[in-house]
């Protein structure tokens, strides 16, 4: 984790044309997340939170603007290099956990290892799961876990490659208050260790975060 | 954690999906291999049937030869050795030869190493009137068979024929032709007077429709005595000439090497009949074999035609099935694909996961299909696996083709779905809640 690894979204717009209707998913959005900080995007449903996170993570090419991660212009990279870059530098957590059903907890966390060379993969996976109180569940399958436990597994997977940036799209949307707290604490811990967190939410209490930006109709609220 | 273990675990997790694909390929290849095996089993079976038919024919031919030998014995002599100066015209006119040879000739012939004539009979034939009956007949004096010392297999310990073709006439016995017996109302056992001597009718010959019907057979010395021809004969009959009709010239050559001043007359009609009958029998059996072969060939061609249509249809069917199976698998695993792409798994690897899975289905299906097809196809043609002939059906080329071709087919069928998997857009999948 480098101190310089941070996310800079610069005047990004994304438009869709569906059945002759022009949809502005996001317009002229700029955000900057420094290493070691935890930023929250708030906004009602359809305001463009997911669009922003996907664009920031190199999964959705914007129509205008740039995304810089760790000083690298994401969309200037070839698709293949962007994929590898994303694997190494950006972690994702979603409201749905997208765990692989036929892999155990430990295997799910190690899964990015099929794409990337990760130093000490086994130990790191076990350590992360230990930190998330899942040491007893390493050989269990996702279907055998509670919802909160599943999200912690997804979070461990997002952190396995020690990315500089973590993008979380309503990671607590399916969780009860206790599990929500566990996840948010984990994200905090990651930020305090030098990571840059960008989390989308529509309901969460936002007091205490480093930065809170509000989206509405695809635009940042001043 | 490798791609392989991901594939292995997914296969185990979605075993139904994999097994359906495998069974589909196994069935398709089972049909293909079965059909091809059926065709080669058909060929082997045809070979077997034709061989059996040929053996049957050979046996029938041997039996026929034997029948002919016996028939020849009843029909009379094959070859007549005459003096060189004997006019055939006179012979035909008189019904008996009128040029004479020393009796020793027959012995010279029998000890001369002749190959082609088996049974030699010295004869003296005279056309004359039976004085007591006032009837013109042919007198035929024979001495019985003279052994051919070249053919020891026919001889007994005393140097005599083991199974004489014609018994030597007893003292005081004669044989008469059918016509004489009919007109004179003679039958076996009757006593007749001939040149002032009493004779018993030893045998009445059946109707032959030739000179035999008006012939009287007596012992050679009697006929020689009656016609003042002591020590003379005018013909040598040879029974069971072992030659065939076409090489008859060789017989004459052989005889003339021993008896320079002779000629050989064939009993053409008999010899030709024998030759032709034999040829016809041969032909008949040949055509039976050919008919069998033709029928089998036609059946084989029909089946081959069917296979030519069936094989592509079945393979295409399997390919389409695999296509939809993998496509469905891709659809079900979109979330999984999206997250893999997100954590850095490249499009090539995603595609590889599905292609390897397809290839695995192909290999496993091929193995099962190949075995089932081989056993089934052969059994259909009546060659069970425990028969030695089953080994002849195993074709390394076919096995290789199937074991390589099936995964290739599965990969081709899975190509587009795998490409679709690689093209899954994580942004589309992951935005959904
Ligand atoms: N592929 C697309 N085609 C058309 N419209 C789209 C597409 N993706 C997003 N949009 C539109 O863009 C807008 C922003 O969507 P987005 O998913 O970013 O909202 P969001 O803030 O994440 O909402 P939620 O809180 O419900 O997740 C919405 O109006 C959505 O309908
Ligand atoms: Mg959203």
Tab-separated table of C-alpha atoms in Angstrom, chain A:
chain	number	residue	atom	x	y	z
A	1	UNK	CA	0.000	0.000	0.000
A	2	UNK	CA	1.490	3.242	-1.055
A	3	UNK	CA	0.609	6.594	0.368
A	4	UNK	CA	0.197	7.951	-3.140
A	5	UNK	CA	-2.367	5.258	-4.124
A	6	UNK	CA	-5.526	7.239	-4.366
A	7	UNK	CA	-8.481	7.758	-6.609
A	8	UNK	CA	-9.127	10.827	-8.679
A	9	UNK	CA	-12.302	10.993	-10.763
A	10	UNK	CA	-12.160	14.014	-13.056
A	11	UNK	CA	-15.268	15.535	-14.624
A	12	UNK	CA	-16.750	12.247	-15.582
A	13	UNK	CA	-20.052	11.930	-17.452
A	14	UNK	CA	-22.038	8.907	-18.546
A	15	UNK	CA	-25.086	9.042	-20.782
A	16	UNK	CA	-27.397	6.376	-22.086
A	17	UNK	CA	-29.818	6.459	-24.947
A	18	UNK	CA	-32.624	4.012	-24.478
A	19	UNK	CA	-35.581	3.877	-26.872
A	20	UNK	CA	-34.923	7.415	-27.968
A	21	UNK	CA	-34.752	8.609	-24.371
A	22	UNK	CA	-31.622	10.392	-23.322
A	23	UNK	CA	-30.572	9.344	-19.823
A	24	UNK	CA	-27.952	11.178	-17.868
A	25	UNK	CA	-26.542	8.631	-15.439
A	26	UNK	CA	-23.759	10.923	-14.348
A	27	UNK	CA	-22.608	14.353	-15.416
A	28	UNK	CA	-19.404	16.251	-14.678
A	29	UNK	CA	-18.685	14.368	-11.510
A	30	UNK	CA	-15.313	14.872	-9.866
A	31	UNK	CA	-14.217	13.258	-6.628
A	32	UNK	CA	-10.840	12.742	-5.046
A	33	UNK	CA	-10.146	10.129	-2.399
A	34	UNK	CA	-6.794	10.387	-0.722
A	35	UNK	CA	-4.962	7.413	0.673
A	36	UNK	CA	-6.002	6.789	4.236
A	37	UNK	CA	-9.409	8.398	3.886
A	38	UNK	CA	-12.982	7.107	3.810
A	39	UNK	CA	-15.388	8.934	1.509
A	40	UNK	CA	-19.121	8.320	1.320
A	41	UNK	CA	-21.403	9.058	-1.644
A	42	UNK	CA	-24.997	9.598	-0.702
A	43	UNK	CA	-27.903	9.823	-3.009
A	44	UNK	CA	-31.340	8.434	-3.710
A	45	UNK	CA	-31.917	5.454	-5.931
A	46	UNK	CA	-31.052	6.231	-9.527
A	47	UNK	CA	-28.849	9.149	-8.649
A	48	UNK	CA	-25.799	7.580	-10.270
A	49	UNK	CA	-23.873	6.134	-7.316
A	50	UNK	CA	-23.234	2.750	-8.906
A	51	UNK	CA	-22.366	4.395	-12.186
A	52	UNK	CA	-19.737	6.491	-10.459
A	53	UNK	CA	-18.210	3.511	-8.623
A	54	UNK	CA	-18.080	1.339	-11.760
A	55	UNK	CA	-16.464	4.145	-13.716
A	56	UNK	CA	-14.027	4.748	-10.861
A	57	UNK	CA	-13.151	1.050	-10.803
A	58	UNK	CA	-12.344	0.773	-14.495
A	59	UNK	CA	-15.425	-1.300	-15.256
A	60	UNK	CA	-17.429	1.342	-17.086
A	61	UNK	CA	-15.806	3.671	-19.551
A	62	UNK	CA	-17.227	7.175	-19.097
A	63	UNK	CA	-18.258	9.313	-22.056
A	64	UNK	CA	-16.175	12.224	-20.862
A	65	UNK	CA	-13.568	12.770	-18.197
A	66	UNK	CA	-10.759	10.681	-16.743
A	67	UNK	CA	-10.210	8.338	-13.856
A	68	UNK	CA	-6.786	8.333	-12.232
A	69	UNK	CA	-5.855	5.533	-9.837
A	70	UNK	CA	-2.418	5.635	-8.247
A	71	UNK	CA	-1.385	8.118	-10.897
A	72	UNK	CA	-2.510	5.818	-13.752
A	73	UNK	CA	-5.112	6.962	-16.269
A	74	UNK	CA	-7.385	3.885	-16.133
A	75	UNK	CA	-9.083	4.274	-19.488
A	76	UNK	CA	-5.861	4.963	-21.299
A	77	UNK	CA	-4.845	1.383	-20.561
A	78	UNK	CA	-5.693	-1.443	-22.933
A	79	UNK	CA	-8.619	-3.556	-21.681
A	80	UNK	CA	-6.312	-6.422	-20.724
A	81	UNK	CA	-3.872	-4.215	-18.855
A	82	UNK	CA	-6.754	-2.387	-17.190
A	83	UNK	CA	-8.090	-5.745	-15.967
A	84	UNK	CA	-4.769	-6.665	-14.416
A	85	UNK	CA	-4.341	-3.186	-13.000
A	86	UNK	CA	-7.786	-3.342	-11.428
A	87	UNK	CA	-7.048	-6.715	-9.895
A	88	UNK	CA	-3.932	-5.365	-8.254
A	89	UNK	CA	-5.061	-1.888	-7.216
A	90	UNK	CA	-8.805	-1.751	-6.772
A	91	UNK	CA	-11.015	-3.786	-4.505
A	92	UNK	CA	-14.808	-4.048	-4.855
A	93	UNK	CA	-17.606	-4.872	-2.497
A	94	UNK	CA	-21.222	-4.996	-3.603
A	95	UNK	CA	-24.583	-5.206	-1.970
A	96	UNK	CA	-24.829	-8.694	-3.474
A	97	UNK	CA	-21.724	-10.489	-2.413
A	98	UNK	CA	-21.059	-12.423	-5.615
A	99	UNK	CA	-19.399	-15.279	-3.802
A	100	UNK	CA	-18.681	-18.364	-5.884
A	101	UNK	CA	-21.045	-21.008	-4.551
A	102	UNK	CA	-18.834	-24.038	-5.164
A	103	UNK	CA	-15.761	-22.567	-3.503
A	104	UNK	CA	-15.215	-22.621	0.241
A	105	UNK	CA	-14.827	-19.446	2.247
A	106	UNK	CA	-11.055	-19.719	2.056
A	107	UNK	CA	-11.118	-20.484	-1.665
A	108	UNK	CA	-13.415	-17.552	-2.358
A	109	UNK	CA	-10.992	-15.230	-0.667
A	110	UNK	CA	-8.075	-16.740	-2.569
A	111	UNK	CA	-9.943	-16.608	-5.862
A	112	UNK	CA	-8.179	-13.485	-7.223
A	113	UNK	CA	-5.074	-15.649	-7.073
A	114	UNK	CA	-6.089	-17.307	-10.343
A	115	UNK	CA	-5.445	-14.004	-12.070
A	116	UNK	CA	-2.723	-12.411	-9.996
A	117	UNK	CA	0.527	-13.389	-8.400
A	118	UNK	CA	-0.210	-12.708	-4.710
A	119	UNK	CA	2.588	-13.099	-2.194
A	120	UNK	CA	1.764	-15.432	0.684
A	121	UNK	CA	-1.773	-15.933	-0.564
A	122	UNK	CA	-2.739	-18.668	1.909
A	123	UNK	CA	-1.468	-16.903	4.981
A	124	UNK	CA	-2.920	-13.588	3.954
A	125	UNK	CA	-6.328	-15.120	3.275
A	126	UNK	CA	-6.305	-16.895	6.632
A	127	UNK	CA	-5.185	-13.738	8.387
A	128	UNK	CA	-7.910	-11.600	6.787
A	129	UNK	CA	-10.580	-14.151	7.649
A	130	UNK	CA	-9.239	-14.299	11.175
A	131	UNK	CA	-9.532	-10.560	11.455
A	132	UNK	CA	-13.165	-10.836	10.273
A	133	UNK	CA	-13.911	-13.562	12.845
A	134	UNK	CA	-14.281	-16.276	10.220
A	135	UNK	CA	-11.383	-18.522	11.263
A	136	UNK	CA	-13.809	-21.283	12.160
A	137	UNK	CA	-15.547	-21.135	8.794
A	138	UNK	CA	-12.666	-21.516	6.327
A	139	UNK	CA	-13.937	-24.779	4.837
A	140	UNK	CA	-17.591	-23.766	4.774
A	141	UNK	CA	-19.461	-22.902	1.648
A	142	UNK	CA	-21.146	-19.497	1.217
A	143	UNK	CA	-24.585	-21.087	1.487
A	144	UNK	CA	-23.689	-22.178	5.014
A	145	UNK	CA	-22.925	-18.615	6.171
A	146	UNK	CA	-25.108	-15.853	7.510
A	147	UNK	CA	-25.634	-12.791	5.342
A	148	UNK	CA	-23.226	-10.711	7.450
A	149	UNK	CA	-20.588	-13.426	7.302
A	150	UNK	CA	-20.944	-13.595	3.546
A	151	UNK	CA	-20.292	-9.875	3.204
A	152	UNK	CA	-17.189	-10.212	5.390
A	153	UNK	CA	-15.931	-12.973	3.080
A	154	UNK	CA	-16.550	-10.665	0.108
A	155	UNK	CA	-14.645	-7.921	1.863
A	156	UNK	CA	-11.728	-10.222	2.601
A	157	UNK	CA	-11.667	-11.151	-1.080
A	158	UNK	CA	-11.629	-7.452	-2.022
A	159	UNK	CA	-8.641	-6.873	0.236
A	160	UNK	CA	-6.578	-9.980	-0.571
A	161	UNK	CA	-4.398	-8.241	-3.166
A	162	UNK	CA	-3.813	-5.231	-0.889
A	163	UNK	CA	-5.407	-2.726	-3.258
A	164	UNK	CA	-4.881	1.000	-2.750
A	165	UNK	CA	-8.513	1.786	-3.462
A	166	UNK	CA	-11.636	0.059	-2.166
A	167	UNK	CA	-14.971	0.733	-3.850
A	168	UNK	CA	-18.030	-0.336	-1.900
A	169	UNK	CA	-21.476	-0.130	-3.478
A	170	UNK	CA	-23.994	-0.168	-0.640
A	171	UNK	CA	-22.086	-2.978	1.114
A	172	UNK	CA	-24.431	-2.815	4.095
A	173	UNK	CA	-27.635	-2.615	2.123
A	174	UNK	CA	-28.620	-6.163	3.003
A	175	UNK	CA	-27.288	-6.170	6.554
A	176	UNK	CA	-28.756	-5.589	9.975
A	177	UNK	CA	-27.376	-2.876	12.207
A	178	UNK	CA	-24.830	-5.104	13.954
A	179	UNK	CA	-23.397	-6.473	10.743
A	180	UNK	CA	-23.443	-3.031	9.201
A	181	UNK	CA	-21.253	-1.819	12.024
A	182	UNK	CA	-18.839	-4.703	11.630
A	183	UNK	CA	-18.403	-3.996	7.924
A	184	UNK	CA	-18.050	-0.244	8.321
A	185	UNK	CA	-15.482	-0.814	11.089
A	186	UNK	CA	-13.535	-3.103	8.798
A	187	UNK	CA	-13.560	-0.457	6.058
A	188	UNK	CA	-12.406	2.106	8.575
A	189	UNK	CA	-9.576	-0.134	9.645
A	190	UNK	CA	-8.540	-0.509	6.022
A	191	UNK	CA	-8.608	3.269	5.524
A	192	UNK	CA	-6.611	3.835	8.662
A	193	UNK	CA	-3.973	1.483	7.282
A	194	UNK	CA	-3.597	3.781	4.266
A	195	UNK	CA	-6.344	2.601	1.958
A	196	UNK	CA	-8.695	4.909	0.082
A	197	UNK	CA	-12.357	3.959	0.516
A	198	UNK	CA	-15.224	5.202	-1.616
A	199	UNK	CA	-18.544	3.873	-0.393
A	200	UNK	CA	-21.985	4.452	-1.858
A	201	UNK	CA	-25.025	4.451	0.389
A	202	UNK	CA	-28.452	5.894	0.486
A	203	UNK	CA	-29.499	5.458	4.043
A	204	UNK	CA	-26.455	5.255	6.236
A	205	UNK	CA	-25.656	7.734	9.007
A	206	UNK	CA	-22.822	9.692	7.538
A	207	UNK	CA	-21.459	11.405	10.567
A	208	UNK	CA	-17.820	10.677	11.263
A	209	UNK	CA	-16.693	10.082	7.714
A	210	UNK	CA	-13.863	12.044	6.198
A	211	UNK	CA	-15.874	13.251	3.275
A	212	UNK	CA	-19.478	12.958	2.253
A	213	UNK	CA	-20.595	13.898	-1.237
A	214	UNK	CA	-24.174	13.921	-2.407
A	215	UNK	CA	-25.362	12.850	-5.819
A	216	UNK	CA	-28.675	13.770	-7.353
A	217	UNK	CA	-29.739	13.125	-10.884
A	218	UNK	CA	-26.198	12.221	-11.750
A	219	UNK	CA	-24.731	15.499	-10.496
A	220	UNK	CA	-22.836	16.319	-7.359
A	221	UNK	CA	-24.773	18.490	-4.974
A	222	UNK	CA	-22.758	21.560	-4.055
